[in-house]
């Protein structure tokens, strides 16, 4: 790891300024992604701004929302009573990620900002448009088993690796940020980006902007929910495909449906069309199958990930089945 | 035999050239990036020296307070092993993927390879060396021995630190739960069933650990 400067500001303003004013400065929270990337030379900030001195750990219920501070640990959020009571889907998704040790370090803000696990992105010897714009994408013609089936471009076919973010997409969370130009609120669907021609830009956060918290609007989606994660081993592995499903069912009829997938795109992949289709329908496997089929419109696989074209719709159906409480 | 030797040589060649390339590129990085880093730091910040300076750090490790100086880039794992010579904590992958480096910070288990030592300033660290009371082994250490919870032993310090935390967190109520909550510790020797036995026995013993 190359040398860098380290500062630990005690105010939000000082932290924002420290990153806004230095082109090569970065925030560090749990360090579980950034320290790894720095050890491998994928990224080499000249200054680290440790935000752990800021009071951003709070989890509270406010009128209309559940508020979770950016520094709340993944393990703490997963076990928090307010989260379990109001947004258990988020707790499920968090508990399925990484390992107990990593969840004790990883923060909500860092989880949102974590970078792709594309192995070529990590291998500094090989071309990668995300790491070094303009060098090419080694995955398109390479080993692309983990890669995207939706929304990819000729520049990048990587996926966003987070589980938590898939649940936050389903729950329509809002990311609250504070930057040199003031505060703003970014709806989750607008936070992460598709790769397009600029795969080096993962999301719409601007230089110096700090994630302060997330807010999840009250939604009546605590009962019929399920986070399904399909992976190579039973635990401690990234998703091949994951689905966050939330339904509101009244007398067998679906009144509200929310769905998002992980492991399939450069951002948490919300299934808007399938959601629309389900509203007003009976919660049956037949309708879930139709929704899954609709959700796969436009999917495009590469040499080693064609299995996802089957795994994804099956996972959608299974997540909906469990969420609705239907027998196999 | 020629046909056997040839591919081996080719593999070695490929390996060598990649290694040379890696070496060269590391050297280049060192040459190009370090001075630039200093220059840049000079442009943007008043304090140019701090980029390379050691920072003061106070850590309580296994009950003993240490006043230290570290470069910001030193991980907690490297500090424990190389500066404090507490080599019980192991480096397996150095990337958060194996759990061999598990220690407790204020009682919570973390991977010491993915945190910078300086980020733990003022915290209480417990390593595998801090579990026994003199000659008296910790109940988890005794249970690992009794149940053969290891073969080569390399993952064992991390397994034991994780196991103690697993019980204290309340995540050791049955076999499946132990397996899930011990999944952050990989054992290449596959001692898993015996590790689970050891943890369940300590849990059922009900002693405060
Ligand atoms: C072996 C391994 C397995 C894993 N498995 C999974 C998994 O199965 N599922 C999953 O979802 N994740 C997994 N992860 C990823 C893990 O969840 C992330 O590394 C973690 O959430 C990052 O959080 P952090 O606080 O450690 O971030 P850091 O490493 O500190 O920071 C990551 C990035 O976020 C930025 N950042 C941090 N906080 C803020 C903020 N408040 N505002 C703006 N920017 C900020 C930093 O500048 C940095 O660029 C795994 C990681 C490892 C190492
Ligand atoms: S898929 Fe994206 S991250 Fe992976 S090599 Fe291609 S450009 Fe890089
Ligand atoms: S050495 Fe830290 S997890 Fe492997
Ligand atoms: S005992 Fe050998 S790796 Fe676990």
XYZ file of C-alpha atoms and ligand atoms in Angstrom:
606
model
C 0.000 0.000 0.000
C 1.428 3.399 -0.894
C 1.756 6.101 1.725
C -1.118 8.416 2.414
C -2.128 11.074 4.848
C -4.732 10.304 7.504
C -7.099 12.723 9.201
C -10.054 12.168 11.497
C -12.253 15.258 11.584
C -14.788 15.715 14.349
C -17.346 17.711 12.362
C -19.288 16.887 9.230
C -18.287 20.180 7.656
C -14.578 19.540 8.148
C -14.948 16.028 6.720
C -16.789 17.290 3.638
C -14.249 20.073 3.107
C -11.314 17.714 3.452
C -12.596 15.552 0.596
C -14.089 18.349 -1.514
C -10.827 20.301 -1.575
C -8.455 17.452 -2.382
C -8.923 15.606 -5.671
C -7.186 12.559 -4.223
C -8.886 12.354 -0.840
C -11.484 9.724 0.097
C -13.714 9.020 3.065
C -13.102 5.818 4.994
C -15.738 4.219 7.240
C -15.415 0.485 8.043
C -12.535 0.090 5.616
C -13.645 -3.382 4.500
C -13.798 -2.401 0.844
C -11.416 0.554 0.663
C -8.486 -1.024 2.551
C -8.801 -4.108 0.347
C -8.751 -2.001 -2.842
C -5.787 0.007 -1.563
C -3.795 -3.120 -0.724
C -4.315 -4.354 -4.263
C -3.408 -1.004 -5.794
C -6.825 -0.673 -7.449
C -7.187 2.691 -5.822
C -4.532 4.881 -4.191
C -5.948 7.875 -2.344
C -3.346 10.316 -1.069
C -5.479 11.272 1.874
C -7.947 9.278 3.937
C -10.632 11.125 5.824
C -11.813 8.856 8.626
C -15.471 9.668 9.312
C -15.778 7.524 12.437
C -15.539 10.605 14.626
C -18.897 11.879 13.320
C -22.164 11.208 15.182
C -23.851 9.257 12.359
C -24.775 5.965 14.026
C -28.308 6.686 15.078
C -31.271 4.483 14.162
C -34.649 6.028 14.945
C -38.301 6.058 13.977
C -39.461 9.478 12.848
C -42.991 10.377 11.722
C -43.370 8.669 8.353
C -39.876 7.195 8.182
C -37.271 4.877 9.568
C -33.988 6.805 9.810
C -30.642 4.977 9.760
C -27.352 6.859 10.167
C -24.616 6.248 7.595
C -22.202 4.885 10.202
C -24.627 2.330 11.669
C -22.884 -1.024 11.365
C -24.373 -3.707 9.122
C -24.562 -6.097 12.122
C -26.256 -3.486 14.299
C -28.866 -2.616 11.667
C -29.576 -6.313 11.009
C -30.301 -6.871 14.714
C -32.018 -3.564 15.539
C -35.553 -3.870 16.932
C -36.944 -0.898 14.997
C -35.551 -2.335 11.772
C -36.891 -5.808 12.556
C -40.289 -4.363 13.387
C -40.698 -1.869 10.523
C -38.379 -3.058 7.728
C -37.477 -6.729 8.293
C -36.617 -7.154 4.596
C -33.605 -4.888 5.152
C -32.519 -6.980 8.147
C -32.782 -10.182 6.082
C -30.697 -8.739 3.261
C -28.006 -7.465 5.629
C -27.796 -10.760 7.516
C -27.145 -12.574 4.236
C -24.139 -10.407 3.363
C -20.453 -11.035 4.008
C -19.562 -12.591 7.426
C -20.294 -11.701 11.066
C -16.819 -10.151 11.396
C -17.233 -8.033 8.264
C -20.750 -6.968 9.250
C -19.262 -5.740 12.544
C -17.060 -3.346 10.536
C -19.100 -2.502 7.437
C -21.294 0.602 7.591
C -24.497 1.503 5.773
C -22.782 4.319 3.833
C -19.835 2.124 2.861
C -22.123 -0.690 1.785
C -23.965 1.641 -0.610
C -20.634 2.878 -1.991
C -18.867 -0.489 -2.284
C -17.319 -1.207 -5.657
C -17.879 -4.138 -7.969
C -16.240 -7.516 -7.317
C -15.469 -8.080 -11.023
C -12.158 -9.950 -10.810
C -10.654 -7.942 -13.681
C -11.385 -4.739 -11.819
C -9.219 -6.151 -9.002
C -6.427 -7.389 -11.307
C -4.362 -4.288 -11.979
C -2.426 -6.013 -14.775
C -5.452 -6.392 -17.065
C -7.540 -3.779 -18.895
C -10.682 -2.535 -17.149
C -12.707 0.537 -18.094
C -13.958 0.939 -14.571
C -10.484 1.030 -13.036
C -8.748 2.810 -15.940
C -11.172 4.449 -18.362
C -10.439 3.738 -22.006
C -8.368 0.577 -21.513
C -11.163 -1.834 -22.454
C -13.238 -4.435 -20.647
C -11.565 -7.769 -19.965
C -14.794 -9.415 -18.870
C -16.817 -9.169 -22.082
C -14.577 -11.721 -23.825
C -13.243 -13.169 -20.563
C -14.646 -15.236 -17.713
C -17.954 -13.532 -17.050
C -19.882 -15.954 -14.859
C -20.614 -13.353 -12.141
C -21.555 -10.595 -14.585
C -24.650 -8.655 -15.628
C -27.632 -9.775 -17.657
C -29.417 -6.415 -17.559
C -28.386 -2.869 -18.453
C -24.781 -3.630 -19.412
C -22.909 -1.679 -22.083
C -20.040 -2.358 -24.464
C -17.831 -0.619 -21.887
C -18.649 -2.662 -18.774
C -20.745 -5.675 -17.770
C -20.010 -5.624 -14.025
C -22.646 -5.953 -11.284
C -23.157 -4.067 -8.051
C -22.385 -6.608 -5.308
C -24.474 -5.336 -2.391
C -27.310 -7.270 -0.777
C -28.436 -4.385 1.416
C -28.919 -2.139 -1.603
C -31.313 -4.611 -3.240
C -33.586 -4.359 -0.203
C -33.209 -0.562 -0.112
C -34.273 -0.390 -3.778
C -37.364 -2.471 -3.013
C -38.163 -0.315 0.021
C -37.700 2.941 -1.952
C -35.186 4.339 0.507
C -33.859 7.868 0.172
C -30.139 8.585 0.519
C -29.502 11.767 2.517
C -26.258 13.462 1.575
C -24.388 16.537 2.667
C -21.864 18.206 0.398
C -19.913 21.387 -0.228
C -23.023 22.817 -1.929
C -25.444 21.870 0.857
C -27.729 18.940 1.625
C -29.848 16.897 -0.771
C -31.951 13.744 -0.848
C -31.434 11.152 -3.571
C -34.132 8.529 -4.229
C -32.535 5.092 -4.210
C -33.464 4.339 -7.814
C -31.473 7.415 -8.910
C -28.424 6.776 -6.734
C -26.489 4.101 -8.643
C -25.868 4.334 -12.381
C -25.767 2.036 -15.362
C -22.295 1.769 -16.914
C -23.000 3.360 -20.326
C -19.825 5.005 -21.610
C -18.675 5.969 -18.110
C -18.367 2.774 -16.051
C -15.768 4.404 -13.795
C -18.626 6.394 -12.232
C -20.641 4.014 -10.047
C -23.212 6.472 -8.750
C -24.455 10.058 -8.749
C -22.751 11.188 -5.551
C -20.635 14.264 -6.286
C -17.065 14.856 -5.124
C -17.017 15.712 -1.423
C -20.599 14.606 -0.816
C -20.988 12.545 2.318
C -23.798 10.066 2.884
C -25.282 11.099 6.216
C -28.189 8.664 6.526
C -30.874 6.727 4.710
C -34.580 7.102 5.248
C -37.139 4.440 4.484
C -40.695 5.729 4.137
C -43.345 3.807 6.093
C -44.762 1.236 3.730
C -46.796 -1.529 5.350
C -44.321 -4.035 3.940
C -43.278 -5.845 7.088
C -45.349 -8.994 6.691
C -45.116 -10.550 3.223
C -41.447 -10.173 2.454
C -38.491 -12.329 1.483
C -34.850 -11.820 0.593
C -33.599 -14.743 -1.467
C -29.883 -15.031 -2.142
C -28.527 -17.697 -4.497
C -24.775 -18.268 -4.261
C -22.004 -20.806 -4.701
C -21.896 -21.780 -1.041
C -24.460 -21.532 1.732
C -22.897 -18.473 3.344
C -20.052 -15.915 3.005
C -20.298 -15.541 -0.768
C -21.586 -12.840 -3.084
C -24.910 -13.378 -4.804
C -25.108 -14.969 -8.227
C -28.676 -13.730 -8.201
C -30.694 -12.269 -5.345
C -34.279 -11.056 -5.070
C -35.862 -8.701 -2.538
C -39.620 -9.204 -2.665
C -42.257 -7.324 -0.690
C -46.008 -7.718 -1.086
C -49.064 -6.263 0.546
C -51.812 -8.846 0.307
C -55.448 -8.373 1.263
C -57.731 -11.438 1.169
C -55.436 -13.156 -1.306
C -55.255 -10.126 -3.607
C -52.000 -8.244 -4.119
C -52.439 -4.562 -3.277
C -48.825 -3.524 -3.482
C -45.809 -5.288 -4.990
C -42.165 -4.294 -4.838
C -39.340 -6.263 -6.387
C -35.643 -5.772 -7.014
C -32.804 -8.074 -8.049
C -29.124 -8.173 -7.155
C -26.214 -9.774 -9.000
C -27.756 -9.005 -12.383
C -26.901 -5.372 -13.167
C -24.543 -2.458 -12.509
C -27.127 -1.197 -10.000
C -29.813 -2.810 -7.848
C -32.309 -3.812 -10.542
C -35.855 -2.763 -9.772
C -38.566 -4.788 -11.554
C -41.106 -2.008 -12.174
C -43.084 -3.784 -14.925
C -43.465 -6.985 -12.964
C -44.614 -4.981 -9.922
C -47.295 -3.200 -11.962
C -48.494 -6.448 -13.436
C -48.949 -8.051 -10.009
C -51.110 -5.328 -8.483
C -54.751 -6.368 -8.315
C -53.934 -10.009 -9.080
C -54.410 -13.027 -6.832
C -51.187 -14.184 -5.120
C -50.767 -17.413 -7.094
C -47.778 -19.200 -8.631
C -49.318 -18.653 -12.048
C -49.202 -14.897 -11.623
C -45.742 -15.034 -10.086
C -44.538 -16.934 -13.134
C -46.030 -14.328 -15.454
C -44.341 -11.559 -13.433
C -41.001 -13.372 -13.574
C -41.316 -13.846 -17.335
C -42.101 -10.171 -17.794
C -39.157 -9.205 -15.583
C -36.772 -11.031 -17.907
C -37.649 -8.884 -20.925
C -34.454 -7.524 -22.436
C -32.100 -9.806 -20.507
C -28.826 -10.491 -22.289
C -26.281 -13.065 -21.146
C -22.594 -13.568 -21.954
C -20.562 -16.721 -22.493
C -20.416 -17.952 -18.889
C -23.524 -16.504 -17.292
C -26.344 -17.853 -19.467
C -27.412 -19.858 -16.395
C -28.628 -16.594 -14.889
C -31.335 -16.381 -17.566
C -32.946 -19.376 -15.866
C -31.829 -18.739 -12.320
C -33.217 -15.189 -12.243
C -36.871 -15.922 -13.114
C -36.847 -18.997 -10.877
C -35.498 -16.888 -8.033
C -38.173 -14.235 -8.568
C -40.878 -16.898 -8.382
C -39.378 -18.462 -5.286
C -38.964 -15.138 -3.482
C -42.574 -14.216 -4.264
C -43.785 -17.641 -3.171
C -42.101 -17.372 0.212
C -43.170 -13.736 0.631
C -46.789 -14.678 -0.072
C -46.564 -17.694 2.250
C -47.652 -20.182 -0.412
C -46.949 -23.905 -0.034
C -44.531 -25.483 -2.506
C 9.407 -37.320 -21.501
C 9.973 -34.254 -23.689
C 6.306 -33.801 -24.276
C 5.800 -33.571 -20.523
C 8.612 -31.181 -19.866
C 7.695 -28.741 -22.593
C 4.345 -27.566 -21.222
C 5.816 -27.242 -17.753
C 8.514 -24.947 -19.057
C 5.989 -22.920 -20.906
C 3.929 -22.521 -17.757
C 6.980 -21.479 -15.840
C 7.863 -18.984 -18.524
C 4.414 -17.492 -18.459
C 4.569 -17.334 -14.689
C 8.032 -15.775 -14.648
C 7.155 -13.088 -17.139
C 4.010 -12.185 -15.260
C 5.996 -12.034 -12.046
C 8.626 -9.807 -13.658
C 5.892 -7.627 -15.002
C 4.306 -7.384 -11.579
C 7.655 -6.579 -10.039
C 8.345 -3.904 -12.627
C 4.944 -2.375 -12.315
C 5.225 -2.318 -8.535
C 8.573 -0.562 -8.860
C 7.109 1.895 -11.323
C 4.236 2.574 -8.982
C 6.673 3.201 -6.185
C 8.762 5.552 -8.317
C 5.969 7.473 -9.907
C 3.314 7.613 -7.242
C 5.244 8.319 -4.100
C 6.853 11.610 -5.153
C 3.608 12.703 -6.795
C 1.782 11.956 -3.583
C 4.159 14.179 -1.670
C 3.912 16.974 -4.233
C 0.128 16.802 -4.303
C -0.047 16.777 -0.542
C 2.117 19.875 -0.604
C -0.185 21.683 -3.024
C -3.336 20.987 -1.119
C -2.412 20.886 2.499
C -0.345 22.975 4.795
C 1.311 19.999 6.342
C 3.387 18.205 3.722
C 5.277 16.096 6.218
C 2.219 14.377 7.624
C 1.863 12.213 4.506
C 4.898 10.249 5.565
C 4.927 10.752 9.287
C 4.141 8.179 11.907
C 1.109 9.003 13.987
C 0.768 8.449 17.732
C -1.549 5.615 18.672
C -2.735 4.277 22.012
C -4.134 0.768 22.126
C -5.087 -1.474 24.995
C -4.156 -4.978 23.913
C -5.047 -7.885 26.201
C -5.253 -5.516 29.142
C -1.943 -3.760 28.549
C -1.869 -0.167 27.303
C 0.603 0.485 24.500
C 1.719 3.900 23.334
C 2.870 3.446 19.789
C 3.698 5.279 16.579
C 2.435 3.940 13.252
C 2.316 4.857 9.611
C -1.337 5.252 8.624
C -1.053 2.381 6.111
C -0.293 -0.260 8.755
C -3.207 -2.617 9.376
C -4.163 -3.692 12.871
C -3.098 -7.236 11.935
C 0.402 -6.146 10.906
C 0.745 -3.965 13.988
C -0.171 -6.848 16.299
C 2.148 -9.305 14.612
C 5.096 -7.151 13.669
C 5.245 -4.379 16.246
C 3.747 -6.117 19.276
C 4.988 -9.592 18.284
C 1.612 -11.122 19.057
C 1.858 -13.715 16.316
C -1.072 -15.810 17.501
C -3.341 -13.779 15.226
C -2.767 -15.232 11.766
C -2.598 -13.748 8.301
C -4.429 -16.051 5.944
C -5.702 -14.109 2.952
C -5.093 -10.511 4.094
C -8.338 -9.570 2.255
C -11.228 -10.327 4.605
C -11.927 -13.688 3.017
C -10.805 -16.242 5.602
C -11.204 -15.046 9.224
C -7.727 -16.188 10.378
C -7.043 -12.629 11.588
C -10.166 -12.365 13.785
C -9.705 -10.323 16.982
C -12.117 -8.541 19.314
C -12.397 -4.762 19.435
C -14.299 -3.766 22.566
C -15.657 -7.306 22.596
C -16.867 -7.370 18.980
C -15.168 -9.668 16.466
C -13.613 -8.090 13.382
C -11.101 -8.976 10.650
C -7.911 -7.225 11.741
C -6.504 -7.350 8.187
C -9.077 -4.871 6.864
C -8.794 -2.142 9.456
C -6.004 0.372 9.768
C -4.373 0.329 13.199
C -4.733 4.094 13.448
C -8.512 3.770 13.060
C -8.583 1.769 16.306
C -6.906 4.483 18.373
C -8.101 4.286 21.998
C -9.858 0.917 21.603
C -9.527 -2.293 23.608
C -8.220 -5.195 21.558
C -8.304 -8.843 22.604
C -6.268 -11.412 20.700
C -5.950 -15.162 21.144
C -3.044 -14.491 23.560
C -5.468 -12.647 25.823
C -7.924 -15.504 26.428
C -6.076 -17.795 28.832
C -5.658 -16.836 32.508
C -2.035 -17.735 33.133
C -1.780 -21.504 32.753
C -5.547 -21.871 32.817
C -6.866 -22.182 29.245
C -10.061 -20.428 28.226
C -13.045 -22.849 28.125
C -13.196 -22.466 24.336
C -9.536 -23.399 23.981
C -10.133 -26.473 26.157
C -13.188 -27.449 24.127
C -11.274 -27.158 20.836
C -8.619 -29.517 22.208
C -11.179 -31.966 23.598
C -13.152 -32.104 20.329
C -10.164 -32.040 17.949
C -11.366 -28.743 16.526
C -8.292 -28.426 14.318
C -5.675 -30.264 12.305
C -2.922 -27.939 11.096
C -4.069 -25.234 13.538
C -3.564 -22.255 11.242
C -7.186 -21.107 11.302
C -7.613 -21.977 14.991
C -6.850 -18.642 16.709
C -9.371 -16.952 14.409
C -11.891 -19.754 14.912
C -11.604 -19.502 18.699
C -11.921 -15.700 18.765
C -14.910 -15.942 16.483
C -16.424 -18.772 18.530
C -16.236 -16.797 21.781
C -17.944 -13.829 20.097
C -20.511 -16.111 18.472
C -21.681 -17.285 21.900
C -21.552 -13.805 23.441
C -23.659 -12.423 20.584
C -26.295 -15.081 21.293
C -25.767 -16.786 17.923
C -24.941 -20.291 19.122
C -28.356 -21.748 19.878
C -28.212 -24.726 17.550
C -25.973 -26.406 14.986
C -27.331 -24.545 11.989
C -27.045 -21.187 13.684
C -23.447 -21.911 14.730
C -22.587 -22.964 11.182
C -24.081 -19.764 9.741
C -22.473 -17.485 12.319
C -19.082 -19.202 12.041
C -19.104 -18.968 8.234
C -16.618 -16.092 8.333
C -13.889 -18.524 9.393
C -12.604 -20.847 6.710
C -10.787 -24.069 7.675
C -8.815 -25.647 4.855
C -8.442 -28.825 6.927
C -12.214 -29.117 7.183
C -12.422 -29.414 10.957
C -15.885 -27.844 10.848
C -17.998 -30.567 12.534
C -15.610 -30.705 15.496
C -15.496 -26.930 15.759
C -19.293 -26.857 15.948
C -19.197 -29.577 18.632
C -16.725 -27.548 20.682
C -18.813 -24.375 20.466
C -22.064 -26.112 21.346
C -20.435 -27.733 24.354
C -19.170 -24.414 25.693
C -22.547 -22.839 25.029
C -24.370 -25.655 26.815
C -21.890 -25.478 29.692
C -23.468 -22.070 30.325
C -20.304 -20.529 31.787
C -19.723 -16.835 31.279
C -16.930 -16.581 28.723
C -14.771 -11.134 1.844
C -15.893 -10.164 1.684
C -17.168 -10.643 1.442
C -18.233 -9.770 1.295
N -19.482 -10.259 1.031
C -20.523 -9.405 0.852
C -21.825 -9.882 0.570
O -22.077 -11.086 0.494
N -22.819 -8.970 0.396
C -22.592 -7.633 0.477
O -23.527 -6.855 0.314
N -21.365 -7.145 0.742
C -20.338 -8.011 0.921
N -19.086 -7.511 1.179
C -18.851 -6.068 1.058
C -19.091 -5.303 2.309
O -20.471 -5.259 2.558
C -18.554 -3.889 2.050
O -17.157 -3.977 1.965
C -18.938 -2.929 3.153
O -20.330 -2.789 3.221
C -18.305 -1.569 2.917
O -18.573 -0.743 4.047
P -17.375 -0.024 4.828
O -17.997 0.829 5.856
O -16.376 -1.009 5.275
O -16.815 0.873 3.644
P -15.332 1.457 3.385
O -14.457 0.368 2.895
O -14.869 2.260 4.527
O -15.675 2.435 2.200
C -16.131 1.980 0.945
C -16.352 3.183 0.033
O -17.419 3.972 0.513
C -17.035 5.314 0.705
N -17.805 5.767 1.867
C -17.900 5.148 3.074
N -18.772 5.790 3.866
C -19.238 6.844 3.150
C -20.175 7.883 3.420
N -20.817 7.965 4.598
N -20.409 8.804 2.464
C -19.774 8.733 1.274
N -18.884 7.770 0.958
C -18.618 6.841 1.886
C -15.535 5.264 0.887
O -14.944 6.476 0.479
C -15.158 4.114 -0.017
O -15.031 4.571 -1.335
C -18.010 -8.374 1.380
C -16.737 -7.887 1.650
C -15.677 -8.766 1.807
C -14.315 -8.220 2.083
S -16.915 -5.644 -16.448
Fe -16.521 -3.518 -15.837
S -15.317 -3.817 -13.997
Fe -15.193 -5.771 -15.085
S -13.414 -5.628 -16.483
Fe -15.166 -4.891 -17.631
S -15.045 -2.680 -17.306
Fe -13.853 -3.574 -15.675
S -6.335 -12.633 6.986
Fe -7.979 -11.332 7.523
S -9.663 -12.423 6.756
Fe -8.026 -13.587 5.973
S -7.080 -26.553 11.165
Fe -5.981 -26.332 9.306
S -7.013 -24.654 8.404
Fe -8.295 -25.114 10.048
